[in-house]
Coordinates of C-alpha atoms and ligand atoms in Angstrom, one line a residue:
M185 CA -13.2 4.4 5.6
S186 CA -10.3 5.3 7.9
A187 CA -8.2 8.4 7.1
S188 CA -5.2 6.7 8.7
S189 CA -2.8 4.6 6.6
E190 CA -2.6 2.0 9.4
A191 CA -5.7 0.2 8.2
I192 CA -4.6 -0.3 4.5
P193 CA -8.1 0.6 3.3
V194 CA -7.6 -0.6 -0.3
E195 CA -7.1 -4.4 -0.5
T196 CA -5.6 -4.8 -4.0
L197 CA -4.7 -8.5 -3.5
R198 CA -6.5 -10.8 -1.1
W199 CA -4.9 -14.1 -0.5
R200 CA -7.4 -16.9 0.4
G201 CA -5.0 -19.8 0.6
T202 CA -6.2 -21.6 -2.6
R203 CA -7.5 -18.5 -4.3
L204 CA -6.2 -15.1 -5.1
E205 CA -8.7 -12.2 -5.2
L206 CA -7.7 -9.1 -7.1
I207 CA -9.5 -5.8 -7.4
D208 CA -10.5 -5.5 -11.0
Q209 CA -8.7 -2.1 -11.7
R210 CA -10.3 -2.0 -15.1
A211 CA -13.7 -1.3 -13.5
L212 CA -12.5 1.5 -11.2
P213 CA -13.6 4.1 -10.4
D214 CA -17.1 3.0 -11.4
R215 CA -17.2 -0.3 -9.6
L216 CA -15.2 -1.9 -6.8
E217 CA -15.2 -5.6 -7.9
Y218 CA -12.8 -8.6 -7.3
V219 CA -11.6 -11.2 -9.9
G220 CA -10.7 -14.6 -8.5
C221 CA -7.7 -16.6 -9.7
T222 CA -6.8 -20.3 -8.9
S223 CA -3.9 -20.9 -11.3
A224 CA -0.8 -19.3 -12.7
A225 CA -2.4 -18.9 -16.1
E226 CA -5.3 -17.0 -14.6
V227 CA -3.0 -14.7 -12.7
A228 CA -0.9 -14.2 -15.9
D229 CA -4.1 -13.2 -17.7
A230 CA -5.0 -10.8 -14.9
I231 CA -1.6 -9.1 -15.2
R232 CA -1.7 -9.0 -19.0
S233 CA -5.2 -7.6 -19.1
M234 CA -4.5 -5.0 -16.4
V235 CA -6.9 -6.4 -13.8
V236 CA -3.8 -5.9 -11.6
R237 CA -1.1 -3.4 -12.5
G238 CA 1.6 -1.4 -10.9
A239 CA 5.1 -2.9 -10.5
P240 CA 5.1 -4.2 -6.9
A241 CA 1.5 -5.4 -7.2
I242 CA 2.4 -7.3 -10.4
G243 CA 5.3 -8.9 -8.5
C244 CA 3.1 -10.0 -5.6
A245 CA 0.4 -11.4 -7.9
A246 CA 3.0 -13.4 -9.8
A247 CA 4.3 -14.9 -6.5
F248 CA 0.8 -15.9 -5.6
G249 CA 0.3 -17.3 -9.1
I250 CA 3.2 -19.7 -8.5
A251 CA 1.8 -20.7 -5.1
L252 CA -1.6 -21.4 -6.6
E253 CA -0.1 -23.5 -9.4
A254 CA 1.9 -25.5 -6.9
H255 CA -1.2 -26.2 -4.8
K256 CA -3.0 -27.3 -7.9
Q257 CA -0.2 -29.7 -9.0
R258 CA 0.9 -30.9 -5.6
D259 CA -0.4 -34.5 -5.9
R260 CA 1.4 -35.1 -9.2
P261 CA 4.7 -37.2 -9.3
P262 CA 7.8 -35.0 -8.7
R263 CA 8.8 -35.0 -12.4
K264 CA 5.3 -33.9 -13.7
F265 CA 5.1 -31.4 -10.9
E266 CA 8.4 -29.8 -12.0
T267 CA 7.3 -29.7 -15.6
A268 CA 4.0 -28.0 -14.7
M269 CA 5.8 -25.5 -12.5
E270 CA 8.3 -24.7 -15.2
A271 CA 5.4 -23.9 -17.5
A272 CA 3.9 -21.7 -14.8
F273 CA 7.1 -19.6 -14.4
K274 CA 7.2 -19.2 -18.2
T275 CA 3.6 -18.1 -18.5
L276 CA 3.9 -15.5 -15.7
A277 CA 7.3 -14.2 -17.0
A278 CA 5.7 -13.5 -20.4
S279 CA 2.8 -11.5 -19.0
R280 CA 4.3 -8.0 -19.0
P281 CA 7.9 -7.0 -19.8
T282 CA 8.9 -3.8 -18.1
A283 CA 8.2 -4.0 -14.3
V284 CA 11.2 -5.9 -12.9
N285 CA 9.3 -6.7 -9.7
L286 CA 7.6 -9.5 -11.7
F287 CA 11.0 -11.2 -12.5
W288 CA 12.3 -10.4 -9.0
A289 CA 9.4 -12.2 -7.4
L290 CA 9.6 -15.1 -9.8
E291 CA 13.3 -15.5 -9.0
R292 CA 12.6 -15.7 -5.3
M293 CA 9.9 -18.2 -5.8
R294 CA 12.3 -20.3 -8.0
G295 CA 14.7 -20.3 -5.1
V296 CA 12.0 -21.7 -2.7
L297 CA 11.0 -24.4 -5.3
A298 CA 14.6 -25.4 -5.8
A299 CA 15.0 -26.0 -2.1
N300 CA 11.9 -28.2 -1.8
H301 CA 11.7 -31.4 -3.9
D302 CA 8.6 -33.0 -2.5
P303 CA 5.6 -31.4 -4.3
N304 CA 3.4 -31.1 -1.2
A305 CA 6.2 -29.6 0.9
A306 CA 7.0 -27.2 -2.0
A307 CA 3.4 -26.1 -2.3
A308 CA 3.3 -25.3 1.4
K309 CA 6.6 -23.4 1.3
L310 CA 5.7 -21.5 -1.9
A311 CA 2.4 -20.3 -0.3
E312 CA 4.4 -19.1 2.8
A313 CA 7.0 -17.4 0.6
A314 CA 4.3 -15.5 -1.5
L315 CA 2.6 -14.3 1.6
A316 CA 6.0 -13.2 3.0
L317 CA 6.8 -11.2 -0.2
F318 CA 3.4 -9.6 0.1
E319 CA 3.9 -8.6 3.7
A320 CA 7.4 -7.4 3.0
D321 CA 6.1 -5.1 0.3
V322 CA 3.8 -3.4 2.7
E323 CA 6.6 -2.9 5.2
A324 CA 8.9 -1.6 2.5
N325 CA 6.3 0.9 1.4
R326 CA 5.8 2.1 4.9
A327 CA 9.6 2.6 5.3
I328 CA 9.8 4.4 1.9
G329 CA 6.9 6.6 3.1
R330 CA 8.7 7.5 6.3
A331 CA 11.9 8.3 4.5
G332 CA 10.3 10.3 1.7
A333 CA 7.9 12.2 3.9
A334 CA 10.8 14.0 5.5
L335 CA 11.4 15.8 2.2
V336 CA 7.8 16.8 1.7
P337 CA 7.3 20.3 3.2
D338 CA 4.1 21.2 5.1
G339 CA 1.6 22.6 2.6
A340 CA 3.3 20.9 -0.4
R341 CA 1.5 20.7 -3.7
V342 CA 2.7 17.4 -5.1
L343 CA 2.4 16.5 -8.8
T344 CA 2.3 12.7 -9.3
H345 CA 1.9 10.6 -12.4
C346 CA 0.2 7.2 -13.1
N347 CA -1.0 5.4 -9.9
T348 CA 1.5 4.4 -7.3
G349 CA -0.8 3.8 -4.4
A350 CA -2.2 0.9 -2.5
L351 CA -3.7 -0.2 -5.9
A352 CA -0.2 -0.5 -7.4
T353 CA 1.4 -2.4 -4.4
A354 CA 0.6 -4.8 -1.6
G355 CA -0.6 -1.8 0.4
H356 CA 0.2 1.8 1.3
G357 CA 1.9 2.6 -2.0
T358 CA 5.3 4.0 -3.1
A359 CA 5.0 7.7 -4.3
L360 CA 1.4 7.9 -3.0
G361 CA 2.7 6.1 0.2
V362 CA 5.1 9.0 0.8
I363 CA 2.1 11.4 0.5
R364 CA 0.1 9.2 2.9
S365 CA 3.0 9.1 5.3
A366 CA 3.4 12.9 5.1
R367 CA -0.3 13.4 5.8
D368 CA -0.1 10.9 8.7
A369 CA 2.9 12.9 10.1
G370 CA 0.5 15.9 10.3
K371 CA 1.6 17.7 7.1
R372 CA -1.0 19.4 4.9
V373 CA -0.3 17.9 1.5
S374 CA -2.3 18.3 -1.7
V375 CA -2.0 16.2 -4.8
I376 CA -2.1 17.2 -8.5
A377 CA -2.8 14.0 -10.4
S378 CA -1.9 13.9 -14.1
E379 CA -4.6 11.9 -15.9
T380 CA -1.8 9.6 -17.5
R381 CA -2.7 9.2 -21.1
P382 CA -3.5 6.8 -22.6
Y383 CA -4.7 4.3 -20.0
L384 CA -5.8 7.0 -17.4
Q385 CA -4.3 5.5 -14.3
G386 CA -4.1 9.0 -12.8
A387 CA -7.7 10.0 -13.6
R388 CA -9.3 6.7 -12.8
L389 CA -7.1 5.3 -10.0
T390 CA -5.1 8.0 -8.3
A391 CA -8.0 10.3 -8.1
W392 CA -10.2 7.5 -6.7
E393 CA -7.6 6.5 -4.1
M394 CA -7.0 10.1 -2.9
I395 CA -10.7 10.7 -2.6
Q396 CA -11.0 7.5 -0.5
E397 CA -8.2 8.8 1.7
K398 CA -9.6 12.3 1.9
I399 CA -6.3 13.7 0.6
P400 CA -7.1 16.9 -1.5
V401 CA -6.5 16.0 -5.2
T402 CA -6.8 18.1 -8.4
L403 CA -6.9 16.3 -11.7
I404 CA -5.1 17.7 -14.7
T405 CA -4.4 16.5 -18.2
D406 CA -0.8 15.5 -18.8
S407 CA -0.2 18.6 -21.0
M408 CA -1.1 21.0 -18.2
A409 CA 1.9 20.2 -16.0
G410 CA 4.4 22.7 -17.6
H411 CA 1.9 25.6 -17.4
L412 CA 1.3 24.9 -13.7
M413 CA 5.0 24.7 -13.0
S414 CA 5.6 28.0 -14.7
L415 CA 2.9 29.6 -12.5
G416 CA 4.7 28.3 -9.3
K417 CA 1.8 26.0 -8.5
I418 CA 3.8 22.8 -8.1
D419 CA 6.3 22.3 -5.3
L420 CA 7.6 18.9 -6.1
V421 CA 7.1 16.0 -8.5
L422 CA 6.9 12.5 -6.9
V423 CA 6.6 9.3 -9.0
G424 CA 7.2 5.6 -8.7
A425 CA 9.3 3.3 -10.9
D426 CA 8.8 0.1 -12.9
R427 CA 12.6 -0.6 -13.1
I428 CA 15.6 1.3 -12.0
A429 CA 18.8 0.5 -13.8
A430 CA 22.2 0.1 -12.1
N431 CA 23.2 3.7 -13.0
G432 CA 20.0 5.1 -11.5
D433 CA 18.0 5.6 -14.8
V434 CA 14.3 5.2 -14.1
A435 CA 11.7 3.4 -16.3
N436 CA 8.3 4.6 -15.3
K437 CA 4.9 5.3 -17.0
I438 CA 5.1 7.1 -20.3
G439 CA 5.1 10.9 -19.6
T440 CA 7.4 10.6 -16.6
Y441 CA 10.5 11.8 -18.6
T442 CA 8.6 14.9 -19.8
L443 CA 7.8 15.8 -16.2
A444 CA 11.4 15.3 -15.1
V445 CA 12.6 17.6 -17.9
L446 CA 10.0 20.2 -16.9
A447 CA 10.9 19.9 -13.2
E448 CA 14.6 20.5 -14.0
H449 CA 13.8 23.6 -16.1
H450 CA 11.6 25.0 -13.3
H451 CA 14.1 24.0 -10.5
I452 CA 11.4 21.8 -8.9
P453 CA 12.6 18.6 -7.0
F454 CA 11.9 15.4 -8.9
Y455 CA 11.7 12.4 -6.6
V456 CA 11.3 8.7 -7.3
A457 CA 9.9 6.4 -4.6
A458 CA 10.5 2.6 -5.1
P459 CA 11.4 -0.5 -3.2
F460 CA 14.6 -2.5 -3.8
S461 CA 12.5 -5.0 -5.8
S462 CA 12.3 -2.3 -8.5
I463 CA 16.1 -2.0 -8.8
D464 CA 17.6 -4.1 -11.5
T465 CA 21.4 -4.1 -11.2
S466 CA 21.6 -6.4 -14.3
S467 CA 20.3 -3.5 -16.5
P468 CA 23.4 -1.3 -16.8
D469 CA 21.3 1.8 -17.9
G470 CA 17.9 2.8 -19.1
G471 CA 18.7 1.8 -22.7
S472 CA 18.8 -1.9 -21.7
I473 CA 15.3 -1.8 -20.1
P474 CA 12.6 -3.4 -22.3
I475 CA 9.7 -1.0 -23.0
E476 CA 6.3 -2.5 -23.4
E477 CA 4.5 -1.5 -26.6
R478 CA 0.7 -1.7 -26.1
G479 CA -2.2 -1.9 -28.5
A480 CA -3.3 1.0 -30.8
A481 CA -6.8 1.0 -29.4
E482 CA -5.6 2.7 -26.2
V483 CA -4.5 5.7 -28.2
T484 CA -7.2 5.9 -30.9
G485 CA -10.0 5.9 -28.4
Y486 CA -11.2 4.7 -25.0
A487 CA -13.7 2.1 -23.7
G488 CA -15.0 1.3 -27.1
M489 CA -15.2 5.0 -28.3
R490 CA -12.9 5.9 -31.2
W491 CA -11.8 9.4 -32.0
A492 CA -8.9 8.9 -34.4
P493 CA -9.5 8.1 -38.1
E494 CA -9.3 4.5 -39.3
G495 CA -5.9 3.6 -40.8
V496 CA -3.8 6.1 -38.8
A497 CA -0.4 4.7 -37.6
V498 CA -0.1 4.7 -33.8
A499 CA 2.8 4.4 -31.4
N500 CA 2.0 3.3 -27.8
P501 CA 5.1 2.8 -25.7
A502 CA 3.8 2.3 -22.1
F503 CA 6.9 3.5 -20.3
D504 CA 9.8 5.9 -20.8
I505 CA 13.3 6.4 -19.3
T506 CA 14.2 9.3 -17.1
P507 CA 18.0 9.7 -16.9
A508 CA 19.4 9.5 -13.4
A509 CA 20.8 13.0 -13.8
L510 CA 17.2 14.4 -13.7
V511 CA 16.4 12.6 -10.4
S512 CA 16.8 14.8 -7.3
A513 CA 16.5 11.8 -5.0
L514 CA 15.4 8.2 -4.8
F515 CA 13.4 7.1 -1.8
T516 CA 13.8 3.4 -0.9
E517 CA 13.2 1.4 2.3
Q518 CA 16.9 2.1 3.1
G519 CA 16.2 5.9 3.2
V520 CA 16.9 8.8 0.9
L521 CA 19.5 8.6 -1.9
E522 CA 20.2 12.0 -3.2
R523 CA 21.2 12.4 -6.9
P524 CA 21.4 8.6 -7.5
D525 CA 24.2 7.3 -9.7
A526 CA 25.9 3.9 -10.3
N527 CA 28.1 4.2 -7.2
K528 CA 25.3 5.2 -4.9
I529 CA 23.0 2.4 -6.2
R530 CA 25.8 -0.2 -5.7
S531 CA 26.3 1.0 -2.2
L532 CA 22.7 0.3 -1.4
F533 CA 23.3 -3.4 -1.9
E534 CA 26.5 -3.4 0.1
R535 CA 24.9 -2.1 3.4
Ligands
MRU1288 O1 1.1 0.2 -16.7 P1 1.0 0.2 -15.2 O2 -0.3 0.9 -14.7 O3 1.3 -1.1 -14.6 O4 2.2 1.2 -14.9 C1 2.4 1.5 -13.5 C2 3.5 2.6 -13.3 O5 4.1 3.0 -14.2 C3 3.8 2.9 -11.9 O6 4.2 4.3 -11.8 C4 4.9 2.0 -11.3 O7 4.5 0.7 -11.5 C5 5.2 2.3 -9.9 S1 3.8 1.6 -8.9 C6 4.2 1.7 -7.3

């Protein structure tokens, strides 16, 4: 496996024209296996069941889901085609609520469909559009990586949360993409990966990706972060985002807010890396972002093993909100936005 980011070693989504292949992220790190999808419903199932996860990867998968459905329905009369496509949009939009990239991608695909009335032409254009969104995500991540890497000092020990790498995107990654870019620029970087309770994206996925890339990684439980910061063992915190509100508040994996508060207390920079497709200017602030509530079994045990007593009440919000005031800088494909706020976010869209 190449140590350079140029090769995109992890192929999270493989587009085969009439079939989408997804790395089954539920099987990692034990097995590297692919799941095949040929319809919007199958892609929606893959998103819901976490075969594919991570905000930009979910958006790309949904776009391919629309392309697959259009291919399947392309020989139907225009009215029936339209009805089937409407159902496909609904099914995909209902798969997960928090990552705005899903709705962003569906919106773009809707625009392509609206401009093409003939089903066969629409199917061809939707496939092209999905592939273009996928390719644009890789480019965006590389640009985010270049921008963010400038703020990663040589020798930095970077605490990251959840998984924001090639597995969570079309390739390269957002926060992990910044780490890859910093390494490619010749900097010595090491990663401290929080395990990310309860679904363990850090322990299972980030640890695996960093090992593939030969980037030094140390796994900690989420509750160890404050202690390590107090000992001066973390130089910066770098995370991704599932949705950034118009005022710069950030929805990301549960536990992110805790890390931001700890970073502020210890005067450690707290950086967020995300593409424009993660910014939702129609959500005025973090309070208006829907937070996914997941099943109790993720908290009471893992992989069939149960450690909590039967009958205990469980809360399992999958994301939290970090107020913009705790964000030292936002890295996007347009560069570095220090201390993001409503005016600065608005200016991003006016450039
Ligand atoms: O529940 P998940 O695994 O889909 O959550 C993913 C995250 O919270 C990531 O940090 C976020 O999507 C950014 S990925 C580049």
